[in-house]
Amino acid sequence: MMRGCSRTRLTQNQGTAVCMTNCPTLIVTVGLPARGKTYISKKLTRYLNWIGVPTREFNVGQYRREFVKIYKSFEFFRPDNEEGLKIRRQCASAALNDVRQYLTEEGGQVAVFDATNTTRERRETIVQFAEQNGFKVFFVESVCEDPDVIQENIVQVKLGSPDYTNCNTDEAVEDFLKRIKCYENSYETLDEVLDRDLSYIKIMDVGQRFLVNRVLDHIQSRIVYYLMNIHITPRSIYLCRHGESELNVNGRIGGDSGLTPRGKAFGKKLSQFIQTQGISDLKVWTSQMKRTIQTAEALDVPYEQWKVLNEIDAGVCEEMMYEEIQDHYPLEFALRDQDKYRYRYPKGESYEDLVQRLEPVIMELERQENVLVVCHQAVMRCLLAYFLDKTAEELPYLKCPLHTVLKLTPVAYGCKVESISLNVDAVNTHRERPENVEVSRMSKEALLTVPAHQ
Amino acid sequence: MMRGCSRTRLTQNQGTAVCMTNCPTLIVTVGLPARGKTYISKKLTRYLNWIGVPTREFNVGQYRREFVKIYKSFEFFRPDNEEGLKIRRQCASAALNDVRQYLTEEGGQVAVFDATNTTRERRETIVQFAEQNGFKVFFVESVCEDPDVIQENIVQVKLGSPDYTNCNTDEAVEDFLKRIKCYENSYETLDEVLDRDLSYIKIMDVGQRFLVNRVLDHIQSRIVYYLMNIHITPRSIYLCRHGESELNVNGRIGGDSGLTPRGKAFGKKLSQFIQTQGISDLKVWTSQMKRTIQTAEALDVPYEQWKVLNEIDAGVCEEMMYEEIQDHYPLEFALRDQDKYRYRYPKGESYEDLVQRLEPVIMELERQENVLVVCHQAVMRCLLAYFLDKTAEELPYLKCPLHTVLKLTPVAYGCKVESISLNVDAVNTHRERPENVNIHRTTQDALHTVPPHV
């Protein structure tokens, strides 16, 4: 739980900055090509940003692609290619420079330096860079010798790389395998003895085994926990809201009402949909509110209730219509429109609070395989934002209509989304941000974007 | 988050029970004497029980002490002592039998089998036992060669053992070191290759390094996370409530009121107390409610606000006096007295919910060193129950009076508690469980134990 740690100014002292309690962290990947370093970097970055830790990844390969416009072949990576080595060193330096800027001037808290970093010498350079700037360093190494995993990796993410747009599959695979060979001779894996003073996690065989050394602080502990819970087994996550509820139809927020007849019809359609998906071993999760439980009951399969999946608590505004909120709390209503993510209803919650309480759900979703989560509008927006890497600004306005299932399937470095409407009519509950969010605005302007209701 | 997993019946099939989704887990310690196995077993058991997973530890040494009434010397543990070996094997079997009974008949979910288990042969026996009964096995090995750590261990927990009541310190230490030697020759540590199919965590050098293999499920993942966050550095945790608040004085629960003059006086006394404690680097945590923040402000040191430290949400009963709750919700009031731990206020929370949301606080307290937590009555009861291993039945009735600091210092296998009253008068807010909890009781019976207020 990142509780809004305050940043402390660094004092420069003989070329080594003093590392304060909340000094930035530099995560450094280590490993041969096609070991999942970029996959891990992007996923970790997405997770940290979602829980509120400003994080950015710096992929050295991308710097190289910008510098060397056209990739010719694996020869560029030959250890005896002086020109290639020079360019690669320059790219790494440029990336580290951007890292420094991000962490010291742009408010970044974590930077992920994504490159092979396979020699002890290179890693020592990075450690010194971090020491000079007062950054903590945490290495994440991925070690894998399973040829099937490496092949699948190449097929999933390398074939589509800009490096291989003009090659056919066999040519690309052959070249990439030779590229990997260029690194193998000089590869120095993190060693229990030689690297005993470094902080790192070594991930072996795609998460079957881990070696963890010198975890120094809270963020490193959370990173380790996250990395130990993710997997790459193909699966799908289904997100949907409860069926239409009585309060929905009346334009009221929150509460704990039951389903309307249309909402119940959605439950039946959902059941049919799930069966057509033919998923083995689907887990079904709901909140502890009537409307999600009633929806899941229609599926006639076991389901688990999570209190933390309950809808955002609207505090004093619970069960009100937007018109009533404007009437009783016009100031609050305007403040919410100004910063919907951080705004907390009096005696209630904010989206930011919601993300904090949903973190265990995300962690368990990472551990699981096929899961259907029957939840609520604000909750679904938070979960969706995690999977689709949406910002805090976008999150509260993500469209999650009733009676629509979102099927999320991890692919390459991201998530494929399929939106499946189950063709049961429902009221629209999505209120767009109005143009005028001023505290002094008129009722009409405040209520301009309220969706129609009874 | 253990969401009340339902237990499924095991089907016996050719001597091997089918392991269902929620089958019990057998945690097995591994390691030479004085490596912290019992410390880890007890701490892990306490943690799992607190988060709601029924867990019990089975210490084979204890079975041995019950069997062999008087411990003579290390000779009992000599590898060539046939009589000793026979007794030790019987004790291990007796313990495993009790494990089976606990996990299959008494509703246990996790059993911690605490013994040296230093040979591959012994561990294989246990794995077979688990397979026959449909238990998952997770090994926890502690490896340490630091003589200072081992010495400190012997001094802290072995000298006080029943085995050494009639020895002086030097005799005891000498005998115990010889006892350790008896195990050394046959010690087969968990091996990355030979034991690659087992699920385990190997803890090295008191948590500096970890090797984690084949984490199979949620509970194992939580156990690993917990074990990676605990440490044995001496420190103290200070727990106290906010200073007396306006609502306290009026006998009202919940709300977000400020401090009374006496409450502010407590803040000043707390500041003086903290200074006399002379703690280096004390972290101060509060909730996000006015009364804890105002209290911390008096300390004039940086503090961190945690929303999850907010007082239990009394839902519809927020800001009511007990007399008013009895007046408006007599049924609810009685139900709460019947099961104060699990009872959830309408639109509010239960103590059980509170424990769930406080788990990240406990995890971070384990990571930290000296911390002062300024919180609330129900919250403090939950935290205290964790440190003092109180049951769900005892927890909601733990005494946490205003203006009193509890100083918790880990010692041996538990926690020393010092209760320090700062001598500032305050209203009593502790309501004991009344004798009559029947829903038909009279108002007088219901309000019998309400403490006096303005």
PDB file of C-alpha atoms in Angstrom, chain B residues 122-253:
ATOM      1  CA  ARG B 122      12.547 -38.481   6.779  1.00  0.00           C
ATOM      2  CA  ARG B 123      11.082 -35.862   4.443  1.00  0.00           C
ATOM      3  CA  GLU B 124      10.065 -38.547   1.957  1.00  0.00           C
ATOM      4  CA  THR B 125       8.177 -40.333   4.742  1.00  0.00           C
ATOM      5  CA  ILE B 126       6.292 -37.137   5.454  1.00  0.00           C
ATOM      6  CA  VAL B 127       5.521 -36.534   1.763  1.00  0.00           C
ATOM      7  CA  GLN B 128       4.031 -40.029   1.535  1.00  0.00           C
ATOM      8  CA  PHE B 129       2.002 -39.444   4.686  1.00  0.00           C
ATOM      9  CA  ALA B 130       0.645 -36.237   3.127  1.00  0.00           C
ATOM     10  CA  GLU B 131      -0.163 -37.936  -0.192  1.00  0.00           C
ATOM     11  CA  GLN B 132      -2.066 -40.702   1.561  1.00  0.00           C
ATOM     12  CA  ASN B 133      -4.177 -38.117   3.325  1.00  0.00           C
ATOM     13  CA  GLY B 134      -4.639 -35.582   0.552  1.00  0.00           C
ATOM     14  CA  PHE B 135      -2.560 -32.836   2.163  1.00  0.00           C
ATOM     15  CA  LYS B 136      -0.367 -30.431   0.227  1.00  0.00           C
ATOM     16  CA  VAL B 137       3.178 -30.194   1.587  1.00  0.00           C
ATOM     17  CA  PHE B 138       5.258 -27.050   1.863  1.00  0.00           C
ATOM     18  CA  PHE B 139       8.756 -27.176   3.357  1.00  0.00           C
ATOM     19  CA  VAL B 140      10.285 -24.265   5.243  1.00  0.00           C
ATOM     20  CA  GLU B 141      14.028 -24.679   5.713  1.00  0.00           C
ATOM     21  CA  SER B 142      16.209 -22.394   7.787  1.00  0.00           C
ATOM     22  CA  VAL B 143      19.914 -22.423   7.026  1.00  0.00           C
ATOM     23  CA  CYS B 144      22.360 -20.391   9.058  1.00  0.00           C
ATOM     24  CA  GLU B 145      26.072 -20.704   9.840  1.00  0.00           C
ATOM     25  CA  ASP B 146      26.584 -17.445  11.689  1.00  0.00           C
ATOM     26  CA  PRO B 147      27.860 -18.504  15.148  1.00  0.00           C
ATOM     27  CA  ASP B 148      26.648 -15.275  16.766  1.00  0.00           C
ATOM     28  CA  VAL B 149      23.104 -15.834  15.605  1.00  0.00           C
ATOM     29  CA  ILE B 150      23.177 -19.439  16.811  1.00  0.00           C
ATOM     30  CA  GLN B 151      24.602 -18.428  20.172  1.00  0.00           C
ATOM     31  CA  GLU B 152      21.969 -15.722  20.647  1.00  0.00           C
ATOM     32  CA  ASN B 153      19.308 -18.253  19.713  1.00  0.00           C
ATOM     33  CA  ILE B 154      20.553 -20.714  22.336  1.00  0.00           C
ATOM     34  CA  VAL B 155      20.639 -18.009  24.985  1.00  0.00           C
ATOM     35  CA  GLN B 156      17.145 -16.697  24.151  1.00  0.00           C
ATOM     36  CA  VAL B 157      15.207 -19.922  23.877  1.00  0.00           C
ATOM     37  CA  LYS B 158      17.219 -22.977  24.788  1.00  0.00           C
ATOM     38  CA  LEU B 159      18.517 -22.008  28.217  1.00  0.00           C
ATOM     39  CA  GLY B 160      14.945 -21.549  29.391  1.00  0.00           C
ATOM     40  CA  SER B 161      13.837 -24.872  27.919  1.00  0.00           C
ATOM     41  CA  PRO B 162      12.547 -27.594  30.250  1.00  0.00           C
ATOM     42  CA  ASP B 163      15.508 -29.644  29.038  1.00  0.00           C
ATOM     43  CA  TYR B 164      17.929 -27.375  30.853  1.00  0.00           C
ATOM     44  CA  THR B 165      16.170 -26.304  34.046  1.00  0.00           C
ATOM     45  CA  ASN B 166      18.833 -27.940  36.181  1.00  0.00           C
ATOM     46  CA  CYS B 167      21.881 -26.694  34.326  1.00  0.00           C
ATOM     47  CA  ASN B 168      23.836 -23.526  34.532  1.00  0.00           C
ATOM     48  CA  THR B 169      24.359 -21.446  31.413  1.00  0.00           C
ATOM     49  CA  ASP B 170      27.740 -22.809  30.382  1.00  0.00           C
ATOM     50  CA  GLU B 171      26.686 -26.436  30.863  1.00  0.00           C
ATOM     51  CA  ALA B 172      23.533 -25.879  28.881  1.00  0.00           C
ATOM     52  CA  VAL B 173      25.300 -24.152  26.007  1.00  0.00           C
ATOM     53  CA  GLU B 174      27.991 -26.817  25.840  1.00  0.00           C
ATOM     54  CA  ASP B 175      25.453 -29.626  25.816  1.00  0.00           C
ATOM     55  CA  PHE B 176      23.314 -27.955  23.191  1.00  0.00           C
ATOM     56  CA  LEU B 177      26.247 -27.379  20.851  1.00  0.00           C
ATOM     57  CA  LYS B 178      27.001 -31.090  21.095  1.00  0.00           C
ATOM     58  CA  ARG B 179      23.365 -31.782  20.354  1.00  0.00           C
ATOM     59  CA  ILE B 180      23.605 -29.792  17.155  1.00  0.00           C
ATOM     60  CA  LYS B 181      26.694 -31.776  16.189  1.00  0.00           C
ATOM     61  CA  CYS B 182      24.679 -35.002  16.374  1.00  0.00           C
ATOM     62  CA  TYR B 183      22.617 -33.849  13.402  1.00  0.00           C
ATOM     63  CA  GLU B 184      25.325 -32.326  11.266  1.00  0.00           C
ATOM     64  CA  ASN B 185      26.736 -35.418   9.580  1.00  0.00           C
ATOM     65  CA  SER B 186      23.412 -36.652   8.282  1.00  0.00           C
ATOM     66  CA  TYR B 187      22.039 -33.211   7.325  1.00  0.00           C
ATOM     67  CA  GLU B 188      20.812 -33.117   3.720  1.00  0.00           C
ATOM     68  CA  THR B 189      19.765 -29.584   2.898  1.00  0.00           C
ATOM     69  CA  LEU B 190      16.978 -29.049   0.323  1.00  0.00           C
ATOM     70  CA  ASP B 191      18.683 -29.287  -3.027  1.00  0.00           C
ATOM     71  CA  GLU B 192      17.818 -27.351  -6.184  1.00  0.00           C
ATOM     72  CA  VAL B 193      18.175 -30.488  -8.289  1.00  0.00           C
ATOM     73  CA  LEU B 194      17.366 -33.443  -6.041  1.00  0.00           C
ATOM     74  CA  ASP B 195      14.327 -31.724  -4.507  1.00  0.00           C
ATOM     75  CA  ARG B 196      13.114 -29.880  -7.586  1.00  0.00           C
ATOM     76  CA  ASP B 197       9.660 -31.433  -7.356  1.00  0.00           C
ATOM     77  CA  LEU B 198       9.013 -30.283  -3.818  1.00  0.00           C
ATOM     78  CA  SER B 199       7.378 -27.014  -2.823  1.00  0.00           C
ATOM     79  CA  TYR B 200       9.585 -25.116  -0.428  1.00  0.00           C
ATOM     80  CA  ILE B 201      11.250 -21.960   0.749  1.00  0.00           C
ATOM     81  CA  LYS B 202      14.807 -22.041   1.964  1.00  0.00           C
ATOM     82  CA  ILE B 203      15.597 -19.155   4.278  1.00  0.00           C
ATOM     83  CA  MET B 204      19.304 -18.344   4.415  1.00  0.00           C
ATOM     84  CA  ASP B 205      21.158 -16.245   6.936  1.00  0.00           C
ATOM     85  CA  VAL B 206      18.110 -15.056   8.828  1.00  0.00           C
ATOM     86  CA  GLY B 207      16.289 -13.734   5.815  1.00  0.00           C
ATOM     87  CA  GLN B 208      19.074 -12.216   3.804  1.00  0.00           C
ATOM     88  CA  ARG B 209      18.516 -14.698   0.986  1.00  0.00           C
ATOM     89  CA  PHE B 210      15.671 -17.008  -0.040  1.00  0.00           C
ATOM     90  CA  LEU B 211      15.281 -19.862  -2.482  1.00  0.00           C
ATOM     91  CA  VAL B 212      11.643 -20.485  -3.379  1.00  0.00           C
ATOM     92  CA  ASN B 213      10.541 -23.512  -5.378  1.00  0.00           C
ATOM     93  CA  ARG B 214       7.146 -24.459  -6.852  1.00  0.00           C
ATOM     94  CA  VAL B 215       4.717 -22.293  -4.942  1.00  0.00           C
ATOM     95  CA  LEU B 216       1.465 -24.082  -5.708  1.00  0.00           C
ATOM     96  CA  ASP B 217      -1.388 -21.969  -4.409  1.00  0.00           C
ATOM     97  CA  HIS B 218      -2.630 -18.855  -2.680  1.00  0.00           C
ATOM     98  CA  ILE B 219      -1.851 -19.889   0.876  1.00  0.00           C
ATOM     99  CA  GLN B 220       1.714 -20.913  -0.004  1.00  0.00           C
ATOM    100  CA  SER B 221       2.182 -17.607  -1.779  1.00  0.00           C
ATOM    101  CA  ARG B 222       0.991 -15.732   1.330  1.00  0.00           C
ATOM    102  CA  ILE B 223       3.247 -17.814   3.566  1.00  0.00           C
ATOM    103  CA  VAL B 224       6.255 -17.027   1.381  1.00  0.00           C
ATOM    104  CA  TYR B 225       5.419 -13.312   1.375  1.00  0.00           C
ATOM    105  CA  TYR B 226       5.079 -13.314   5.170  1.00  0.00           C
ATOM    106  CA  LEU B 227       8.314 -15.233   5.782  1.00  0.00           C
ATOM    107  CA  MET B 228      10.163 -12.847   3.498  1.00  0.00           C
ATOM    108  CA  ASN B 229       8.992  -9.840   5.466  1.00  0.00           C
ATOM    109  CA  ILE B 230       9.712 -10.857   9.050  1.00  0.00           C
ATOM    110  CA  HIS B 231      13.016 -10.128  10.776  1.00  0.00           C
ATOM    111  CA  ILE B 232      14.584 -10.602  14.192  1.00  0.00           C
ATOM    112  CA  THR B 233      16.186  -7.202  14.719  1.00  0.00           C
ATOM    113  CA  PRO B 234      15.280  -6.042  18.238  1.00  0.00           C
ATOM    114  CA  ARG B 235      12.693  -3.269  18.275  1.00  0.00           C
ATOM    115  CA  SER B 236       9.511  -2.131  19.964  1.00  0.00           C
ATOM    116  CA  ILE B 237       6.026  -1.435  18.684  1.00  0.00           C
ATOM    117  CA  TYR B 238       3.961   1.141  20.554  1.00  0.00           C
ATOM    118  CA  LEU B 239       0.181   0.998  20.260  1.00  0.00           C
ATOM    119  CA  CYS B 240      -2.171   3.609  21.587  1.00  0.00           C
ATOM    120  CA  ARG B 241      -5.499   5.201  20.799  1.00  0.00           C
ATOM    121  CA  HIS B 242      -6.093   8.825  19.905  1.00  0.00           C
ATOM    122  CA  GLY B 243      -6.573  11.207  22.823  1.00  0.00           C
ATOM    123  CA  GLU B 244     -10.062  11.406  24.336  1.00  0.00           C
ATOM    124  CA  SER B 245     -12.509  12.764  21.732  1.00  0.00           C
ATOM    125  CA  GLU B 246     -15.711  14.790  21.988  1.00  0.00           C
ATOM    126  CA  LEU B 247     -17.829  11.835  20.881  1.00  0.00           C
ATOM    127  CA  ASN B 248     -16.062   9.558  23.396  1.00  0.00           C
ATOM    128  CA  VAL B 249     -17.145  11.830  26.228  1.00  0.00           C
ATOM    129  CA  ASN B 250     -20.757  11.679  25.069  1.00  0.00           C
ATOM    130  CA  GLY B 251     -20.744   7.920  24.936  1.00  0.00           C
ATOM    131  CA  ARG B 252     -21.058   7.936  21.138  1.00  0.00           C
ATOM    132  CA  ILE B 253     -19.342   5.478  18.803  1.00  0.00           C
TER     133      ILE B 253
END
